[in-house]
Amino acid sequence: ICSLTLCFFSLQLVSLLLIGIAAWGIGFGLISSFRVVGVVIAVGVFLFFIALVGLIGAVKHHQVLLFFYMIILLLVFIVQFSVSCACLALNEEQQSELLEVGWSNTNSARTDIERNLNCCGFRVFYSNETCAADCLRTLHCRPCAPIMEEYSGMVLRFVGGIGLFFSFTEILGVWLTYRYRNQKDPRANPSAFI
């Protein structure tokens, strides 16, 4: 049960990290899109409750809770493993296309990027566009695409590696839950299993 409890705490750690990073991004003004932050916090709360269900199921040796925990954790593993592999597999051209699609589809992220990276426009800045960067006052702004491309590869490798690490702890949790679920309850009547 100790190794199973360790898996529950690693899932709770991931959930609290997601919630903390989202709150940090809002608190420091790095992210102004409440939709993005809301989704990250919702995923963190969901993972926290799933870990709590698994922990209660392990302590009480409740077969149904352990089964649902195991199935949901397996689904989380599949999604997280897929996203991590996708992050690690993107080449520079695909990263550039992904950045351009994100740039053209969201105004709030565009404003955040311009303000935080002190740049204007994606590849070219036209004088009739608006820009939230401080460099606009000096009229000497760099385009945002080269700056974002410089960081995107590093960030995708970091996120993919962390996601891959925690996805393997999740599959370990599925295996340990399966093994623990099939054991006899030590608090039960021993003669009931004969």
Short mmCIF file of C-alpha atoms in Angstrom, two decimals:
data_model
loop_
_atom_site.label_atom_id
_atom_site.label_comp_id
_atom_site.label_asym_id
_atom_site.label_seq_id
_atom_site.Cartn_x
_atom_site.Cartn_y
_atom_site.Cartn_z
CA ILE A 1 0.00 0.00 0.00
CA CYS A 2 3.00 2.33 0.52
CA SER A 3 3.96 2.30 -3.18
CA LEU A 4 0.32 2.78 -4.17
CA THR A 5 0.05 5.75 -1.80
CA LEU A 6 3.19 7.20 -3.39
CA CYS A 7 1.46 7.10 -6.80
CA PHE A 8 -1.56 8.89 -5.34
CA PHE A 9 0.67 11.61 -3.93
CA SER A 10 2.52 12.03 -7.23
CA LEU A 11 -0.84 12.57 -8.97
CA GLN A 12 -1.82 15.05 -6.26
CA LEU A 13 1.52 16.80 -6.76
CA VAL A 14 0.85 17.14 -10.50
CA SER A 15 -2.63 18.53 -9.81
CA LEU A 16 -1.37 21.05 -7.27
CA LEU A 17 1.42 22.08 -9.66
CA LEU A 18 -1.14 22.75 -12.40
CA ILE A 19 -3.29 24.83 -10.07
CA GLY A 20 -0.26 26.69 -8.69
CA ILE A 21 1.21 27.48 -12.11
CA ALA A 22 -2.14 28.79 -13.34
CA ALA A 23 -2.50 30.98 -10.24
CA TRP A 24 1.10 32.18 -10.64
CA GLY A 25 0.50 33.11 -14.28
CA ILE A 26 -2.59 35.14 -13.36
CA GLY A 27 -0.96 36.68 -10.29
CA PHE A 28 2.07 37.99 -12.17
CA GLY A 29 0.01 39.09 -15.15
CA LEU A 30 1.68 36.68 -17.56
CA ILE A 31 -1.66 35.27 -18.70
CA SER A 32 -4.83 37.28 -19.09
CA SER A 33 -6.96 34.62 -20.79
CA PHE A 34 -9.27 33.33 -18.09
CA ARG A 35 -10.40 30.54 -20.41
CA VAL A 36 -6.90 29.04 -20.55
CA VAL A 37 -6.36 29.45 -16.82
CA GLY A 38 -9.82 28.04 -16.12
CA VAL A 39 -9.08 24.92 -18.15
CA VAL A 40 -5.72 24.40 -16.43
CA ILE A 41 -7.27 24.83 -12.98
CA ALA A 42 -10.18 22.53 -13.89
CA VAL A 43 -7.74 19.81 -15.01
CA GLY A 44 -5.77 20.27 -11.79
CA VAL A 45 -8.90 20.00 -9.63
CA PHE A 46 -10.06 16.95 -11.62
CA LEU A 47 -6.70 15.19 -11.09
CA PHE A 48 -6.75 16.10 -7.41
CA PHE A 49 -10.19 14.53 -6.93
CA ILE A 50 -9.17 11.43 -8.90
CA ALA A 51 -6.12 11.02 -6.65
CA LEU A 52 -8.34 11.49 -3.61
CA VAL A 53 -10.76 8.82 -4.87
CA GLY A 54 -7.84 6.44 -5.36
CA LEU A 55 -6.46 7.16 -1.91
CA ILE A 56 -9.83 6.61 -0.22
CA GLY A 57 -10.29 3.43 -2.26
CA ALA A 58 -6.89 2.12 -1.14
CA VAL A 59 -7.39 2.97 2.52
CA LYS A 60 -10.89 1.46 2.63
CA HIS A 61 -9.96 -1.32 0.17
CA HIS A 62 -13.08 -0.36 -1.78
CA GLN A 63 -13.16 -2.37 -5.00
CA VAL A 64 -15.43 -0.03 -6.98
CA LEU A 65 -13.46 3.14 -6.16
CA LEU A 66 -10.21 1.38 -7.04
CA PHE A 67 -11.67 0.16 -10.34
CA PHE A 68 -12.84 3.64 -11.36
CA TYR A 69 -9.54 5.14 -10.25
CA MET A 70 -7.66 2.58 -12.33
CA ILE A 71 -9.76 3.19 -15.47
CA ILE A 72 -9.63 7.00 -15.22
CA LEU A 73 -5.89 6.92 -14.51
CA LEU A 74 -5.40 4.72 -17.58
CA LEU A 75 -7.31 7.24 -19.72
CA VAL A 76 -5.27 10.12 -18.25
CA PHE A 77 -2.10 8.15 -19.05
CA ILE A 78 -3.15 7.67 -22.68
CA VAL A 79 -3.93 11.36 -23.17
CA GLN A 80 -0.83 12.58 -21.34
CA PHE A 81 1.48 10.12 -23.10
CA SER A 82 0.06 11.14 -26.51
CA VAL A 83 0.43 14.87 -25.82
CA SER A 84 3.97 14.38 -24.47
CA CYS A 85 5.04 12.41 -27.53
CA ALA A 86 3.49 15.06 -29.79
CA CYS A 87 5.41 17.81 -27.96
CA LEU A 88 8.67 15.93 -28.37
CA ALA A 89 8.03 15.03 -32.04
CA LEU A 90 7.32 18.52 -33.43
CA ASN A 91 10.04 19.81 -35.73
CA GLU A 92 10.86 23.51 -36.21
CA GLU A 93 8.59 23.93 -39.22
CA GLN A 94 5.62 22.41 -37.38
CA GLN A 95 6.35 24.56 -34.34
CA SER A 96 6.35 27.65 -36.53
CA GLU A 97 3.01 26.70 -38.11
CA LEU A 98 1.51 26.01 -34.69
CA LEU A 99 2.70 29.39 -33.38
CA GLU A 100 1.24 31.17 -36.40
CA VAL A 101 -2.15 29.47 -35.97
CA GLY A 102 -2.17 30.36 -32.28
CA TRP A 103 -1.17 33.94 -33.05
CA SER A 104 -3.91 34.47 -35.60
CA ASN A 105 -6.69 32.84 -33.55
CA THR A 106 -6.34 34.52 -30.14
CA ASN A 107 -6.27 38.21 -29.37
CA SER A 108 -5.68 37.92 -25.63
CA ALA A 109 -2.67 35.62 -26.07
CA ARG A 110 -1.30 37.97 -28.73
CA THR A 111 -1.54 40.89 -26.30
CA ASP A 112 0.15 38.89 -23.53
CA ILE A 113 2.97 37.81 -25.82
CA GLU A 114 3.59 41.34 -27.10
CA ARG A 115 3.61 42.75 -23.58
CA ASN A 116 5.81 40.04 -22.04
CA LEU A 117 8.30 39.60 -24.89
CA ASN A 118 8.37 43.32 -25.81
CA CYS A 119 7.70 42.72 -29.50
CA CYS A 120 5.06 43.76 -32.07
CA GLY A 121 3.45 41.79 -34.87
CA PHE A 122 4.08 38.18 -35.81
CA ARG A 123 6.57 38.44 -38.67
CA VAL A 124 5.95 42.08 -39.68
CA PHE A 125 4.39 44.95 -37.73
CA TYR A 126 2.20 47.35 -39.64
CA SER A 127 1.60 50.87 -38.33
CA ASN A 128 -2.19 50.50 -38.41
CA GLU A 129 -2.08 47.54 -35.96
CA THR A 130 -2.24 47.84 -32.19
CA CYS A 131 0.56 46.63 -29.97
CA ALA A 132 0.81 46.25 -26.19
CA ALA A 133 4.62 46.31 -26.00
CA ASP A 134 6.67 49.10 -24.41
CA CYS A 135 9.00 49.15 -27.40
CA LEU A 136 6.29 50.83 -29.47
CA ARG A 137 7.12 54.14 -27.75
CA THR A 138 10.63 54.08 -29.19
CA LEU A 139 9.38 52.75 -32.54
CA HIS A 140 12.08 50.09 -32.48
CA CYS A 141 10.21 46.78 -32.04
CA ARG A 142 11.28 43.33 -33.15
CA PRO A 143 8.70 40.92 -34.59
CA CYS A 144 7.44 38.28 -32.16
CA ALA A 145 7.89 35.15 -34.31
CA PRO A 146 11.70 34.83 -33.98
CA ILE A 147 11.53 35.37 -30.22
CA MET A 148 8.73 32.81 -29.78
CA GLU A 149 10.47 30.27 -32.05
CA GLU A 150 13.62 30.65 -29.97
CA TYR A 151 11.77 29.58 -26.81
CA SER A 152 9.16 27.20 -28.26
CA GLY A 153 11.53 24.28 -28.91
CA MET A 154 12.95 24.45 -25.41
CA VAL A 155 9.51 24.73 -23.81
CA LEU A 156 8.06 21.86 -25.85
CA ARG A 157 10.98 19.59 -24.93
CA PHE A 158 10.63 20.51 -21.26
CA VAL A 159 6.85 20.02 -21.19
CA GLY A 160 7.11 16.79 -23.20
CA GLY A 161 9.80 15.39 -20.90
CA ILE A 162 7.93 16.24 -17.71
CA GLY A 163 4.69 14.87 -19.16
CA LEU A 164 6.43 11.67 -20.23
CA PHE A 165 7.93 11.21 -16.76
CA PHE A 166 4.60 11.64 -14.99
CA SER A 167 2.80 9.47 -17.55
CA PHE A 168 5.05 6.57 -16.56
CA THR A 169 4.29 7.15 -12.88
CA GLU A 170 0.60 7.01 -13.84
CA ILE A 171 0.96 3.67 -15.63
CA LEU A 172 2.82 2.42 -12.55
CA GLY A 173 -0.17 3.58 -10.48
CA VAL A 174 -2.55 1.66 -12.77
CA TRP A 175 -0.47 -1.50 -12.38
CA LEU A 176 -0.17 -1.13 -8.60
CA THR A 177 -3.91 -0.44 -8.28
CA TYR A 178 -4.66 -3.55 -10.31
CA ARG A 179 -2.38 -5.64 -8.09
CA TYR A 180 -3.73 -4.16 -4.85
CA ARG A 181 -7.34 -4.45 -5.99
CA ASN A 182 -6.98 -8.22 -6.46
CA GLN A 183 -5.55 -8.78 -2.98
CA LYS A 184 -7.66 -9.90 -0.08
CA ASP A 185 -8.77 -7.20 2.34
CA PRO A 186 -6.68 -7.70 5.50
CA ARG A 187 -9.52 -6.37 7.66
CA ALA A 188 -12.03 -8.88 6.29
CA ASN A 189 -13.01 -12.13 7.95
CA PRO A 190 -10.31 -14.68 6.99
CA SER A 191 -12.80 -17.55 6.91
CA ALA A 192 -14.82 -15.78 4.21
CA PHE A 193 -12.08 -16.48 1.66
CA ILE A 194 -11.89 -20.23 2.30
#
